[in-house]
Every structure is written in C-alpha cells, then in structure tokens.
Short mmCIF file of N, CA and C in Angstrom, two decimals:
data_model
loop_
_atom_site.label_atom_id
_atom_site.label_comp_id
_atom_site.label_asym_id
_atom_site.label_seq_id
_atom_site.Cartn_x
_atom_site.Cartn_y
_atom_site.Cartn_z
N MET A 19 101.74 99.47 82.39
CA MET A 19 102.09 100.57 81.51
C MET A 19 102.25 101.84 82.33
N PRO A 20 103.34 102.56 82.13
CA PRO A 20 103.59 103.78 82.91
C PRO A 20 102.54 104.85 82.66
N ALA A 21 102.23 105.61 83.71
CA ALA A 21 101.32 106.74 83.60
C ALA A 21 102.03 107.86 82.84
N ALA A 22 101.31 108.52 81.94
CA ALA A 22 101.86 109.66 81.22
C ALA A 22 101.79 110.88 82.14
N LEU A 23 102.93 111.44 82.47
CA LEU A 23 102.99 112.56 83.39
C LEU A 23 103.21 113.87 82.63
N ASP A 24 102.51 114.90 83.04
CA ASP A 24 102.63 116.21 82.40
C ASP A 24 103.49 117.18 83.19
N ILE A 25 104.16 116.69 84.21
CA ILE A 25 104.98 117.55 85.05
C ILE A 25 106.45 117.27 84.75
N PRO A 26 107.26 118.28 84.59
CA PRO A 26 108.67 118.03 84.30
C PRO A 26 109.39 117.44 85.51
N TYR A 27 110.41 116.66 85.22
CA TYR A 27 111.23 116.07 86.28
C TYR A 27 112.03 117.18 86.95
N ALA A 28 111.98 117.22 88.26
CA ALA A 28 112.75 118.21 89.03
C ALA A 28 113.85 117.47 89.77
N ASP A 29 115.08 117.89 89.54
CA ASP A 29 116.20 117.24 90.21
C ASP A 29 116.02 117.26 91.71
N THR A 30 116.26 116.15 92.33
CA THR A 30 116.25 116.04 93.78
C THR A 30 117.14 114.87 94.14
N ARG A 31 117.21 114.54 95.40
CA ARG A 31 118.06 113.44 95.86
C ARG A 31 117.28 112.59 96.84
N ALA A 32 117.78 111.39 97.04
CA ALA A 32 117.14 110.48 97.99
C ALA A 32 117.06 111.09 99.38
N ASP A 33 118.09 111.82 99.78
CA ASP A 33 118.09 112.37 101.14
C ASP A 33 117.14 113.56 101.32
N ALA A 34 116.44 113.95 100.25
CA ALA A 34 115.43 115.01 100.37
C ALA A 34 114.05 114.43 100.71
N LEU A 35 113.92 113.10 100.67
CA LEU A 35 112.63 112.49 100.95
C LEU A 35 112.29 112.54 102.44
N SER A 36 111.01 112.75 102.72
CA SER A 36 110.48 112.77 104.08
C SER A 36 109.47 111.64 104.22
N PHE A 37 109.14 111.35 105.46
CA PHE A 37 108.22 110.28 105.81
C PHE A 37 107.15 110.84 106.72
N ALA A 38 105.88 110.58 106.39
CA ALA A 38 104.79 111.07 107.23
C ALA A 38 103.65 110.07 107.21
N LEU A 39 103.01 109.94 108.34
CA LEU A 39 101.81 109.11 108.47
C LEU A 39 100.63 110.01 108.79
N GLY A 40 99.46 109.64 108.28
CA GLY A 40 98.23 110.33 108.64
C GLY A 40 97.91 111.60 107.89
N LEU A 41 98.65 111.90 106.82
CA LEU A 41 98.34 113.11 106.05
C LEU A 41 97.07 112.90 105.23
N ALA A 42 96.33 113.97 105.02
CA ALA A 42 95.18 113.93 104.11
C ALA A 42 95.69 113.68 102.70
N PRO A 43 94.82 113.20 101.82
CA PRO A 43 95.25 112.97 100.44
C PRO A 43 95.84 114.24 99.83
N LEU A 44 97.01 114.10 99.24
CA LEU A 44 97.67 115.20 98.55
C LEU A 44 97.32 115.14 97.07
N GLU A 45 97.51 116.26 96.38
CA GLU A 45 97.23 116.29 94.95
C GLU A 45 98.08 115.25 94.24
N ALA A 46 97.43 114.41 93.45
CA ALA A 46 98.11 113.30 92.80
C ALA A 46 98.17 113.51 91.28
N LEU A 47 99.27 113.04 90.70
CA LEU A 47 99.42 113.04 89.24
C LEU A 47 98.71 111.85 88.62
N ALA A 48 98.64 110.75 89.37
CA ALA A 48 97.95 109.54 88.92
C ALA A 48 97.57 108.73 90.15
N VAL A 49 96.47 107.97 90.04
CA VAL A 49 95.98 107.16 91.14
C VAL A 49 95.55 105.80 90.59
N ARG A 50 95.86 104.76 91.34
CA ARG A 50 95.35 103.42 91.03
C ARG A 50 94.85 102.82 92.34
N THR A 51 93.65 102.26 92.30
CA THR A 51 93.07 101.61 93.47
C THR A 51 93.07 100.11 93.24
N VAL A 52 93.59 99.38 94.23
CA VAL A 52 93.68 97.93 94.17
C VAL A 52 92.86 97.37 95.33
N GLU A 53 91.95 96.45 95.04
CA GLU A 53 91.15 95.82 96.09
C GLU A 53 91.92 94.65 96.70
N ARG A 54 91.98 94.62 98.03
CA ARG A 54 92.61 93.51 98.76
C ARG A 54 91.77 93.25 100.01
N SER A 55 91.31 92.04 100.15
CA SER A 55 90.59 91.61 101.36
C SER A 55 89.48 92.57 101.75
N GLY A 56 88.74 93.06 100.76
CA GLY A 56 87.61 93.94 101.03
C GLY A 56 87.97 95.39 101.30
N HIS A 57 89.23 95.74 101.20
CA HIS A 57 89.65 97.13 101.39
C HIS A 57 90.26 97.66 100.09
N ALA A 58 90.14 98.94 99.92
CA ALA A 58 90.78 99.59 98.78
C ALA A 58 92.16 100.09 99.22
N VAL A 59 93.18 99.70 98.47
CA VAL A 59 94.53 100.20 98.68
C VAL A 59 94.75 101.22 97.56
N GLU A 60 94.82 102.49 97.92
CA GLU A 60 94.93 103.56 96.93
C GLU A 60 96.39 103.95 96.78
N LEU A 61 96.93 103.72 95.59
CA LEU A 61 98.30 104.11 95.25
C LEU A 61 98.24 105.47 94.59
N ARG A 62 98.99 106.42 95.13
CA ARG A 62 98.94 107.80 94.62
C ARG A 62 100.34 108.24 94.24
N LEU A 63 100.50 108.63 93.01
CA LEU A 63 101.77 109.13 92.49
C LEU A 63 101.75 110.65 92.61
N LEU A 64 102.67 111.18 93.41
CA LEU A 64 102.74 112.61 93.64
C LEU A 64 103.84 113.23 92.79
N GLY A 65 103.82 114.52 92.63
CA GLY A 65 104.88 115.19 91.89
C GLY A 65 106.24 115.02 92.57
N ALA A 66 106.23 114.80 93.87
CA ALA A 66 107.48 114.64 94.60
C ALA A 66 107.49 113.29 95.34
N SER A 67 106.88 112.29 94.80
CA SER A 67 106.98 110.91 95.24
C SER A 67 105.65 110.20 95.40
N HIS A 68 105.32 109.63 96.59
CA HIS A 68 104.13 108.78 96.66
C HIS A 68 103.34 108.95 97.95
N GLN A 69 102.09 108.44 97.86
CA GLN A 69 101.21 108.33 99.01
C GLN A 69 100.38 107.07 98.83
N VAL A 70 100.19 106.33 99.93
CA VAL A 70 99.33 105.14 99.92
C VAL A 70 98.28 105.35 100.99
N ILE A 71 97.02 105.08 100.62
CA ILE A 71 95.90 105.26 101.55
C ILE A 71 95.11 103.96 101.62
N VAL A 72 94.87 103.50 102.86
CA VAL A 72 94.01 102.35 103.12
C VAL A 72 93.05 102.79 104.21
N GLY A 73 91.79 102.99 103.86
CA GLY A 73 90.82 103.48 104.84
C GLY A 73 91.26 104.82 105.39
N ALA A 74 91.35 104.92 106.73
CA ALA A 74 91.76 106.17 107.38
C ALA A 74 93.29 106.27 107.53
N PHE A 75 94.01 105.24 107.11
CA PHE A 75 95.47 105.21 107.22
C PHE A 75 96.10 105.83 105.97
N SER A 76 97.18 106.60 106.16
CA SER A 76 97.94 107.07 104.99
C SER A 76 99.43 107.07 105.31
N GLU A 77 100.21 106.72 104.30
CA GLU A 77 101.67 106.79 104.34
C GLU A 77 102.09 107.71 103.20
N THR A 78 102.96 108.65 103.50
CA THR A 78 103.46 109.56 102.48
C THR A 78 104.98 109.60 102.53
N VAL A 79 105.59 109.35 101.40
CA VAL A 79 107.03 109.51 101.22
C VAL A 79 107.18 110.52 100.09
N ALA A 80 107.70 111.69 100.43
CA ALA A 80 107.78 112.77 99.45
C ALA A 80 108.73 113.84 99.97
N CYS A 81 108.99 114.82 99.15
CA CYS A 81 109.78 115.97 99.57
C CYS A 81 108.83 116.92 100.30
N LEU A 82 108.77 116.78 101.62
CA LEU A 82 107.83 117.52 102.45
C LEU A 82 108.58 118.34 103.49
N PRO A 83 108.70 119.64 103.30
CA PRO A 83 109.37 120.46 104.29
C PRO A 83 108.70 120.31 105.66
N GLY A 84 109.51 120.22 106.71
CA GLY A 84 108.98 120.15 108.05
C GLY A 84 108.63 118.76 108.54
N HIS A 85 108.84 117.74 107.74
CA HIS A 85 108.55 116.37 108.16
C HIS A 85 109.84 115.59 108.33
N ASP A 86 109.74 114.48 109.08
CA ASP A 86 110.90 113.65 109.36
C ASP A 86 111.47 113.02 108.09
N ARG A 87 112.78 112.83 108.09
CA ARG A 87 113.43 112.14 106.98
C ARG A 87 113.07 110.66 107.03
N LEU A 88 113.42 109.94 105.98
CA LEU A 88 113.15 108.50 105.96
C LEU A 88 113.80 107.84 107.17
N PRO A 89 113.06 106.96 107.86
CA PRO A 89 113.57 106.43 109.13
C PRO A 89 114.49 105.21 109.00
N GLY A 90 114.58 104.61 107.82
CA GLY A 90 115.30 103.34 107.69
C GLY A 90 114.38 102.20 108.07
N ARG A 91 113.86 102.27 109.28
CA ARG A 91 112.92 101.26 109.76
C ARG A 91 111.99 101.94 110.77
N PHE A 92 110.70 101.57 110.68
CA PHE A 92 109.71 102.09 111.61
C PHE A 92 108.70 100.99 111.90
N ARG A 93 108.34 100.83 113.15
CA ARG A 93 107.27 99.92 113.55
C ARG A 93 106.38 100.64 114.54
N GLY A 94 105.09 100.41 114.42
CA GLY A 94 104.20 101.05 115.37
C GLY A 94 102.79 100.53 115.25
N ARG A 95 101.97 101.01 116.16
CA ARG A 95 100.55 100.70 116.14
C ARG A 95 99.82 102.00 115.86
N ILE A 96 98.93 101.94 114.91
CA ILE A 96 98.15 103.10 114.51
C ILE A 96 96.68 102.68 114.56
N ARG A 97 95.97 103.19 115.56
CA ARG A 97 94.60 102.76 115.83
C ARG A 97 94.58 101.23 115.95
N ASP A 98 93.80 100.56 115.11
CA ASP A 98 93.69 99.09 115.15
C ASP A 98 94.61 98.42 114.14
N TRP A 99 95.68 99.09 113.76
CA TRP A 99 96.59 98.55 112.75
C TRP A 99 98.00 98.40 113.33
N SER A 100 98.66 97.34 112.94
CA SER A 100 100.10 97.20 113.16
C SER A 100 100.75 97.61 111.85
N TYR A 101 101.80 98.42 111.94
CA TYR A 101 102.41 98.97 110.73
C TYR A 101 103.92 98.81 110.80
N GLU A 102 104.51 98.39 109.68
CA GLU A 102 105.96 98.28 109.56
C GLU A 102 106.38 98.96 108.26
N PHE A 103 107.49 99.68 108.33
CA PHE A 103 108.03 100.38 107.15
C PHE A 103 109.54 100.20 107.14
N ARG A 104 110.08 99.95 105.96
CA ARG A 104 111.53 99.90 105.76
C ARG A 104 111.87 100.66 104.49
N ASP A 105 113.01 101.33 104.52
CA ASP A 105 113.50 101.94 103.29
C ASP A 105 114.98 101.63 103.15
N GLU A 106 115.41 101.61 101.90
CA GLU A 106 116.82 101.36 101.58
C GLU A 106 117.17 102.17 100.33
N THR A 107 118.33 102.78 100.36
CA THR A 107 118.81 103.52 99.20
C THR A 107 120.04 102.81 98.65
N ARG A 108 120.01 102.54 97.35
CA ARG A 108 121.16 101.95 96.68
C ARG A 108 121.70 102.94 95.65
N VAL A 109 123.01 103.05 95.63
CA VAL A 109 123.69 103.91 94.66
C VAL A 109 124.39 102.99 93.67
N HIS A 110 124.18 103.26 92.38
CA HIS A 110 124.70 102.42 91.31
C HIS A 110 125.71 103.20 90.47
N ASP A 111 126.50 102.46 89.69
CA ASP A 111 127.23 103.13 88.61
C ASP A 111 126.24 103.34 87.47
N ALA A 112 126.64 104.03 86.42
CA ALA A 112 125.71 104.40 85.35
C ALA A 112 125.04 103.19 84.71
N ALA A 113 125.81 102.17 84.39
CA ALA A 113 125.24 100.98 83.74
C ALA A 113 124.32 100.24 84.70
N GLY A 114 124.73 100.10 85.96
CA GLY A 114 123.91 99.41 86.94
C GLY A 114 122.60 100.14 87.21
N PHE A 115 122.65 101.47 87.21
CA PHE A 115 121.44 102.25 87.42
C PHE A 115 120.46 102.02 86.27
N ARG A 116 120.95 102.10 85.03
CA ARG A 116 120.08 101.86 83.87
C ARG A 116 119.46 100.47 83.95
N ARG A 117 120.27 99.47 84.26
CA ARG A 117 119.75 98.09 84.35
C ARG A 117 118.68 97.98 85.45
N ALA A 118 118.95 98.60 86.59
CA ALA A 118 118.00 98.53 87.71
C ALA A 118 116.66 99.16 87.32
N VAL A 119 116.69 100.33 86.71
CA VAL A 119 115.44 101.01 86.33
C VAL A 119 114.73 100.26 85.21
N GLU A 120 115.46 99.83 84.21
CA GLU A 120 114.83 99.11 83.10
C GLU A 120 114.26 97.77 83.58
N GLY A 121 114.94 97.10 84.51
CA GLY A 121 114.41 95.86 85.07
C GLY A 121 113.13 96.10 85.87
N LEU A 122 113.12 97.17 86.65
CA LEU A 122 111.92 97.54 87.41
C LEU A 122 110.75 97.79 86.47
N LEU A 123 110.98 98.59 85.43
CA LEU A 123 109.91 98.90 84.48
C LEU A 123 109.39 97.63 83.80
N ALA A 124 110.27 96.72 83.44
CA ALA A 124 109.86 95.46 82.81
C ALA A 124 109.05 94.61 83.80
N ASP A 125 109.49 94.55 85.06
CA ASP A 125 108.79 93.75 86.06
C ASP A 125 107.37 94.25 86.33
N LEU A 126 107.17 95.56 86.32
CA LEU A 126 105.88 96.14 86.67
C LEU A 126 104.98 96.41 85.48
N ASP A 127 105.50 96.26 84.27
CA ASP A 127 104.80 96.69 83.06
C ASP A 127 103.39 96.11 82.91
N THR A 128 103.17 94.87 83.21
CA THR A 128 101.86 94.25 82.96
C THR A 128 101.05 94.04 84.24
N ARG A 129 101.55 94.49 85.36
CA ARG A 129 100.83 94.27 86.62
C ARG A 129 99.67 95.25 86.76
N ASP A 130 98.50 94.73 87.13
CA ASP A 130 97.35 95.60 87.33
C ASP A 130 97.25 96.08 88.78
N ASP A 131 98.24 95.71 89.60
CA ASP A 131 98.28 96.17 90.98
C ASP A 131 99.47 97.12 91.22
N ALA A 132 99.92 97.74 90.13
CA ALA A 132 101.06 98.65 90.21
C ALA A 132 100.72 99.97 89.52
N LEU A 133 101.42 101.02 89.95
CA LEU A 133 101.31 102.34 89.33
C LEU A 133 102.72 102.84 89.10
N VAL A 134 103.02 103.17 87.86
CA VAL A 134 104.37 103.59 87.49
C VAL A 134 104.28 104.93 86.77
N GLY A 135 105.11 105.86 87.18
CA GLY A 135 105.21 107.15 86.51
C GLY A 135 106.63 107.37 86.05
N VAL A 136 106.76 107.72 84.77
CA VAL A 136 108.07 108.08 84.21
C VAL A 136 107.98 109.57 83.88
N PHE A 137 108.89 110.34 84.45
CA PHE A 137 108.83 111.79 84.29
C PHE A 137 109.43 112.19 82.94
N PRO A 138 108.81 113.15 82.24
CA PRO A 138 109.34 113.61 80.96
C PRO A 138 110.75 114.16 81.12
N GLY A 139 111.56 113.92 80.13
CA GLY A 139 112.92 114.45 80.14
C GLY A 139 113.96 113.44 80.55
N SER A 140 113.56 112.37 81.24
CA SER A 140 114.50 111.32 81.61
C SER A 140 113.76 109.99 81.71
N PRO A 141 114.09 109.03 80.85
CA PRO A 141 113.41 107.73 80.91
C PRO A 141 113.76 106.94 82.17
N HIS A 142 114.71 107.44 82.94
CA HIS A 142 115.11 106.74 84.16
C HIS A 142 114.70 107.49 85.43
N ALA A 143 113.87 108.52 85.28
CA ALA A 143 113.30 109.25 86.42
C ALA A 143 111.92 108.65 86.68
N VAL A 144 111.86 107.74 87.65
CA VAL A 144 110.67 106.92 87.84
C VAL A 144 110.23 106.95 89.30
N THR A 145 108.92 106.97 89.50
CA THR A 145 108.33 106.64 90.79
C THR A 145 107.36 105.51 90.52
N ALA A 146 107.47 104.43 91.28
CA ALA A 146 106.61 103.26 91.07
C ALA A 146 106.12 102.73 92.40
N LEU A 147 104.90 102.22 92.40
CA LEU A 147 104.28 101.62 93.58
C LEU A 147 103.63 100.32 93.14
N ALA A 148 103.67 99.31 94.00
CA ALA A 148 103.00 98.04 93.69
C ALA A 148 102.50 97.42 94.98
N VAL A 149 101.28 96.90 94.93
CA VAL A 149 100.70 96.19 96.06
C VAL A 149 101.26 94.77 96.02
N ASP A 150 101.70 94.29 97.17
CA ASP A 150 102.19 92.91 97.24
C ASP A 150 101.02 91.96 97.02
N PRO A 151 101.29 90.79 96.46
CA PRO A 151 100.21 89.80 96.29
C PRO A 151 99.58 89.47 97.65
N ALA A 152 98.32 89.10 97.62
CA ALA A 152 97.62 88.76 98.86
C ALA A 152 98.32 87.58 99.52
N ASP A 153 98.42 87.64 100.84
CA ASP A 153 99.08 86.59 101.62
C ASP A 153 97.99 85.75 102.28
N PRO A 154 97.83 84.48 101.86
CA PRO A 154 96.77 83.67 102.46
C PRO A 154 96.95 83.46 103.96
N ALA A 155 98.17 83.57 104.46
CA ALA A 155 98.43 83.39 105.89
C ALA A 155 98.05 84.64 106.69
N ALA A 156 97.91 85.75 106.03
CA ALA A 156 97.56 87.01 106.71
C ALA A 156 96.46 87.71 105.92
N PRO A 157 95.23 87.16 105.96
CA PRO A 157 94.16 87.70 105.11
C PRO A 157 93.74 89.11 105.45
N THR A 158 94.10 89.60 106.63
CA THR A 158 93.72 90.97 106.98
C THR A 158 94.92 91.91 106.90
N GLY A 159 95.93 91.52 106.14
CA GLY A 159 97.11 92.35 106.00
C GLY A 159 97.26 92.87 104.59
N TYR A 160 98.00 93.96 104.50
CA TYR A 160 98.25 94.61 103.22
C TYR A 160 99.73 94.96 103.15
N GLY A 161 100.30 94.82 102.01
CA GLY A 161 101.68 95.20 101.84
C GLY A 161 101.87 95.89 100.51
N TRP A 162 102.87 96.76 100.46
CA TRP A 162 103.19 97.43 99.20
C TRP A 162 104.66 97.79 99.20
N ARG A 163 105.16 97.99 97.98
CA ARG A 163 106.55 98.39 97.77
C ARG A 163 106.55 99.62 96.88
N THR A 164 107.59 100.44 97.05
CA THR A 164 107.73 101.60 96.18
C THR A 164 109.19 101.74 95.76
N TRP A 165 109.39 102.44 94.65
CA TRP A 165 110.72 102.71 94.12
C TRP A 165 110.73 104.16 93.64
N HIS A 166 111.80 104.86 93.98
CA HIS A 166 112.00 106.25 93.58
C HIS A 166 113.41 106.31 92.99
N THR A 167 113.53 106.72 91.74
CA THR A 167 114.84 106.71 91.09
C THR A 167 115.30 108.13 90.80
N TYR A 168 116.61 108.33 90.94
CA TYR A 168 117.21 109.65 90.77
C TYR A 168 118.38 109.55 89.80
N PRO A 169 118.13 109.84 88.52
CA PRO A 169 119.18 109.69 87.50
C PRO A 169 120.44 110.52 87.77
N GLN A 170 120.29 111.73 88.30
CA GLN A 170 121.44 112.60 88.48
C GLN A 170 122.41 112.07 89.54
N THR A 171 121.92 111.27 90.49
CA THR A 171 122.78 110.71 91.53
C THR A 171 122.86 109.18 91.43
N GLN A 172 122.14 108.60 90.49
CA GLN A 172 122.09 107.15 90.25
C GLN A 172 121.66 106.40 91.51
N GLU A 173 120.71 106.99 92.23
CA GLU A 173 120.18 106.40 93.45
C GLU A 173 118.81 105.77 93.16
N VAL A 174 118.54 104.66 93.84
CA VAL A 174 117.23 104.04 93.84
C VAL A 174 116.82 103.88 95.30
N VAL A 175 115.71 104.52 95.67
CA VAL A 175 115.17 104.37 97.02
C VAL A 175 114.03 103.36 96.92
N MET A 176 114.12 102.32 97.74
CA MET A 176 113.09 101.28 97.78
C MET A 176 112.45 101.28 99.16
N THR A 177 111.12 101.16 99.20
CA THR A 177 110.44 101.05 100.48
C THR A 177 109.57 99.80 100.45
N ARG A 178 109.33 99.28 101.64
CA ARG A 178 108.40 98.14 101.80
C ARG A 178 107.59 98.42 103.04
N SER A 179 106.27 98.29 102.92
CA SER A 179 105.36 98.56 104.03
C SER A 179 104.42 97.39 104.24
N LEU A 180 104.10 97.13 105.50
CA LEU A 180 103.13 96.10 105.88
C LEU A 180 102.14 96.73 106.85
N LEU A 181 100.87 96.52 106.60
CA LEU A 181 99.80 97.04 107.44
C LEU A 181 98.88 95.87 107.78
N ARG A 182 98.72 95.59 109.07
CA ARG A 182 97.90 94.45 109.49
C ARG A 182 96.79 94.93 110.41
N ASP A 183 95.59 94.45 110.13
CA ASP A 183 94.42 94.77 110.95
C ASP A 183 94.49 93.91 112.22
N LEU A 184 94.48 94.54 113.40
CA LEU A 184 94.59 93.82 114.66
C LEU A 184 93.22 93.46 115.25
N ARG A 185 92.15 93.87 114.58
CA ARG A 185 90.81 93.56 115.12
C ARG A 185 90.45 92.13 114.89
#
C-alpha cells in the first residue's frame, strides 16, 4: 500500500537526479525497514527521491546540488562491501507510461519489503523502493530496486543495487 505523502509533487526530470554514497540519513517522508540476513535494510522515501541504508553504508539517488549525476553503471569496494549500481531511464508515450506506473503499483501493492510513495496531485508521480528476495546462493548479500516516475516527461528511472559483504 502506498505511503500517504503530505508534500506536493514538484516537477523535475530524470536528468536532475544525482548519485551519492555515504551520506548521513536525510529527512525522510516515509521509512520501511526490511530484515535480511541479520541486517536491517532501511528504505527511505525522500521528497526528491530515495535513500537506502544498510549499517554504515548509504546510497542516495535524489536531486542533490553539487553531487554527481546518475552514472549508468558503478562498481566499487566500500570498506568490507562490494557494491554494484545500475540505472536506466525509459521514456514512454502517454499510454505506455500509465501502463508502466499502474503495473508497478500493482506489483508492489502487497509486498511487505517495498515502500511506495504516490505524490498528491498526480497518481503517476511515484517513487518506489523494494528489497530483492533473499538469494540463498549469496546469504551475505543484499539487493534492492527503485523506480522514479516523471509524469510531465513520461520518464521512468529504474535502479538496481547489489551490496555484498566480503568478510
């Protein structure tokens, strides 16, 4: 079930999103914590997108002045973690955009490992996050996906992240 948001939707575009690692927790409109392999995966819905926190690790995708734009693909080692990030932006026609957003909302509606925010003023202005199901082959890994929708440009930004404990 989508989180009820009290903040109005502010027009923006996919290319306004930034990518940052290691930021302190930002003010969140809604938070959901999902337990995976003894760790808390904190999904945070921000006024300008999302933040995910696992222990001392944080990923932030939001409209953040002074930070790098979305990288398309990023791989690195952060302390004792291996981290992978991918993003993709799809532009739809009006009907395809509505179908994409409505399908996303239907897919995530009953999941207890997802956080969905629909901004007032547009039923298709959505930010959603979901923790991937636990992978028995990688018990010390965590994965999540996010979706950011922009009705005015009919864009859907999708991200996928993998975080693996190397210890």
